[in-house]
PDB file of C-alpha atoms in Angstrom:
ATOM      1  CA  MET A 830      -5.560   5.020  29.070  1.00 87.00           C
ATOM      2  CA  LYS A 831      -7.755   3.907  26.182  1.00 93.00           C
ATOM      3  CA  LYS A 832      -5.938   1.866  23.525  1.00 97.00           C
ATOM      4  CA  ALA A 833      -6.420   2.607  19.842  1.00 98.00           C
ATOM      5  CA  ALA A 834      -8.647  -0.042  18.232  1.00 98.00           C
ATOM      6  CA  ILE A 835      -7.251  -1.489  15.007  1.00 98.00           C
ATOM      7  CA  GLY A 836      -9.554  -3.437  12.704  1.00 97.00           C
ATOM      8  CA  VAL A 837      -7.773  -6.389  11.089  1.00 96.00           C
ATOM      9  CA  THR A 838      -9.065  -7.971   7.881  1.00 90.00           C
ATOM     10  CA  PRO A 839      -9.227 -11.754   8.275  1.00 90.00           C
ATOM     11  CA  LEU A 840      -7.724 -14.360   6.018  1.00 85.00           C
ATOM     12  CA  TRP A 841     -10.070 -16.724   4.185  1.00 79.00           C
ATOM     13  CA  ASP A 842      -9.773 -20.494   3.765  1.00 78.00           C
ATOM     14  CA  ARG A 843     -11.599 -21.584   0.613  1.00 77.00           C
ATOM     15  CA  ASP A 844     -11.485 -25.315   1.432  1.00 82.00           C
ATOM     16  CA  ARG A 845     -13.073 -24.806   4.843  1.00 85.00           C
ATOM     17  CA  ASP A 846     -15.157 -21.769   3.847  1.00 80.00           C
ATOM     18  CA  SER A 847     -13.959 -20.035   6.990  1.00 81.00           C
ATOM     19  CA  TYR A 848     -12.079 -16.985   8.220  1.00 83.00           C
ATOM     20  CA  TRP A 849      -8.809 -17.318  10.117  1.00 86.00           C
ATOM     21  CA  MET A 850      -5.929 -15.237  11.406  1.00 89.00           C
ATOM     22  CA  LEU A 851      -2.178 -15.598  11.773  1.00 89.00           C
ATOM     23  CA  PRO A 852      -1.434 -14.864  15.443  1.00 92.00           C
ATOM     24  CA  GLY A 853       1.516 -12.618  14.573  1.00 94.00           C
ATOM     25  CA  TYR A 854      -0.768  -9.904  13.226  1.00 95.00           C
ATOM     26  CA  LEU A 855      -2.727  -9.644  16.468  1.00 96.00           C
ATOM     27  CA  GLU A 856       0.266 -10.199  18.752  1.00 98.00           C
ATOM     28  CA  GLY A 857       2.255  -7.492  16.968  1.00 98.00           C
ATOM     29  CA  LEU A 858      -0.522  -4.976  17.421  1.00 98.00           C
ATOM     30  CA  GLU A 859      -0.878  -5.900  21.103  1.00 98.00           C
ATOM     31  CA  LEU A 860       2.879  -5.532  21.623  1.00 98.00           C
ATOM     32  CA  ALA A 861       2.589  -2.057  20.118  1.00 98.00           C
ATOM     33  CA  GLY A 862      -0.007  -1.175  22.768  1.00 98.00           C
ATOM     34  CA  LEU A 863      -2.972  -1.375  20.403  1.00 98.00           C
ATOM     35  CA  LEU A 864      -6.271  -3.254  20.622  1.00 98.00           C
ATOM     36  CA  PRO A 865      -6.689  -5.553  17.577  1.00 98.00           C
ATOM     37  CA  ILE A 866     -10.193  -6.438  16.399  1.00 96.00           C
ATOM     38  CA  THR A 867     -10.699  -9.121  13.750  1.00 95.00           C
ATOM     39  CA  LEU A 868     -13.331  -7.847  11.327  1.00 95.00           C
ATOM     40  CA  PRO A 869     -16.206  -9.693   9.631  1.00 94.00           C
ATOM     41  CA  LEU A 870     -16.209  -9.776   5.825  1.00 89.00           C
ATOM     42  CA  THR A 871     -19.492  -7.941   5.389  1.00 91.00           C
ATOM     43  CA  GLU A 872     -20.762  -6.165   2.302  1.00 88.00           C
ATOM     44  CA  ASP A 873     -23.416  -4.203   4.219  1.00 92.00           C
ATOM     45  CA  ALA A 874     -22.706  -0.468   3.858  1.00 91.00           C
ATOM     46  CA  GLN A 875     -24.152   0.410   7.282  1.00 95.00           C
ATOM     47  CA  ASP A 876     -22.058  -2.258   8.999  1.00 96.00           C
ATOM     48  CA  ILE A 877     -18.917  -1.042   7.245  1.00 93.00           C
ATOM     49  CA  SER A 878     -19.704   2.536   8.256  1.00 94.00           C
ATOM     50  CA  GLN A 879     -20.091   1.419  11.871  1.00 96.00           C
ATOM     51  CA  LEU A 880     -16.756  -0.437  11.720  1.00 95.00           C
ATOM     52  CA  VAL A 881     -15.080   2.719  10.417  1.00 95.00           C
ATOM     53  CA  SER A 882     -16.537   4.666  13.362  1.00 96.00           C
ATOM     54  CA  LEU A 883     -15.505   1.974  15.844  1.00 96.00           C
ATOM     55  CA  CYS A 884     -11.888   1.571  14.737  1.00 98.00           C
ATOM     56  CA  ASP A 885      -9.042   4.066  14.938  1.00 98.00           C
ATOM     57  CA  GLY A 886      -7.171   2.386  12.079  1.00 97.00           C
ATOM     58  CA  PHE A 887      -7.035  -0.734   9.937  1.00 96.00           C
ATOM     59  CA  LEU A 888      -4.542  -3.453   9.048  1.00 94.00           C
ATOM     60  CA  PHE A 889      -5.186  -4.985   5.635  1.00 89.00           C
ATOM     61  CA  THR A 890      -3.576  -8.417   5.796  1.00 88.00           C
ATOM     62  CA  GLY A 891      -2.233 -10.112   2.695  1.00 75.00           C
ATOM     63  CA  ARG A 892      -3.080 -13.500   1.188  1.00 70.00           C
ATOM     64  CA  GLN A 893      -5.533 -13.793  -1.700  1.00 65.00           C
ATOM     65  CA  ASP A 894      -5.192 -11.781  -4.891  1.00 60.00           C
ATOM     66  CA  VAL A 895      -7.443  -8.770  -5.344  1.00 61.00           C
ATOM     67  CA  PRO A 896     -10.368  -9.517  -7.679  1.00 56.00           C
ATOM     68  CA  THR A 897      -9.382  -8.018 -11.043  1.00 55.00           C
ATOM     69  CA  ARG A 898     -12.919  -6.722 -11.647  1.00 58.00           C
ATOM     70  CA  LEU A 899     -12.331  -4.182  -8.843  1.00 58.00           C
ATOM     71  CA  TYR A 900      -9.820  -2.370 -11.040  1.00 59.00           C
ATOM     72  CA  SER A 901     -11.585  -3.019 -14.369  1.00 58.00           C
ATOM     73  CA  GLU A 902      -9.300  -5.787 -15.599  1.00 63.00           C
ATOM     74  CA  LYS A 903      -9.910  -9.352 -16.724  1.00 67.00           C
ATOM     75  CA  PRO A 904      -8.400 -12.254 -14.748  1.00 65.00           C
ATOM     76  CA  TRP A 905      -5.141 -13.504 -16.156  1.00 64.00           C
ATOM     77  CA  GLN A 906      -3.087 -16.653 -15.820  1.00 70.00           C
ATOM     78  CA  ALA A 907      -0.826 -15.426 -13.014  1.00 63.00           C
ATOM     79  CA  CYS A 908      -3.747 -14.666 -10.687  1.00 62.00           C
ATOM     80  CA  GLY A 909      -3.817 -16.813  -7.590  1.00 61.00           C
ATOM     81  CA  GLU A 910      -6.682 -17.585  -5.259  1.00 62.00           C
ATOM     82  CA  ILE A 911      -9.311 -14.831  -5.093  1.00 63.00           C
ATOM     83  CA  CYS A 912     -11.903 -14.167  -2.386  1.00 68.00           C
ATOM     84  CA  GLU A 913     -14.583 -11.965  -3.962  1.00 69.00           C
ATOM     85  CA  LYS A 914     -16.261 -11.162  -0.643  1.00 75.00           C
ATOM     86  CA  ARG A 915     -12.984 -10.076   0.925  1.00 77.00           C
ATOM     87  CA  GLY A 916     -12.072  -7.954  -2.086  1.00 75.00           C
ATOM     88  CA  THR A 917     -15.411  -6.166  -2.035  1.00 78.00           C
ATOM     89  CA  PHE A 918     -15.257  -5.646   1.744  1.00 81.00           C
ATOM     90  CA  GLU A 919     -11.729  -4.221   1.648  1.00 82.00           C
ATOM     91  CA  GLN A 920     -12.558  -1.921  -1.256  1.00 81.00           C
ATOM     92  CA  ARG A 921     -15.590  -0.514   0.577  1.00 84.00           C
ATOM     93  CA  LEU A 922     -13.702  -0.242   3.862  1.00 82.00           C
ATOM     94  CA  PHE A 923     -10.808   1.590   2.194  1.00 82.00           C
ATOM     95  CA  ALA A 924     -13.103   3.984   0.308  1.00 78.00           C
TER      96      ALA A 924
END
């Protein structure tokens, strides 16, 4: 039987300029009988469209704050680390 493919948004390490993943996200999906796929943080509309076609669902992991510009607000003091590329990717993927 074919497993449902679940696209998982990666975490981002600013200091290393790299993507990474907590194993619990992927292991939990596997234990549920699903096929997890770690996604690239692309801004290309065609690539995002292909990812949507490829995956049966998505897991948006936590970590960085959402860029405030995505909801028409200015950054404020309580904002933590922001990954602009991830914010843009997740917004386009979710739309």
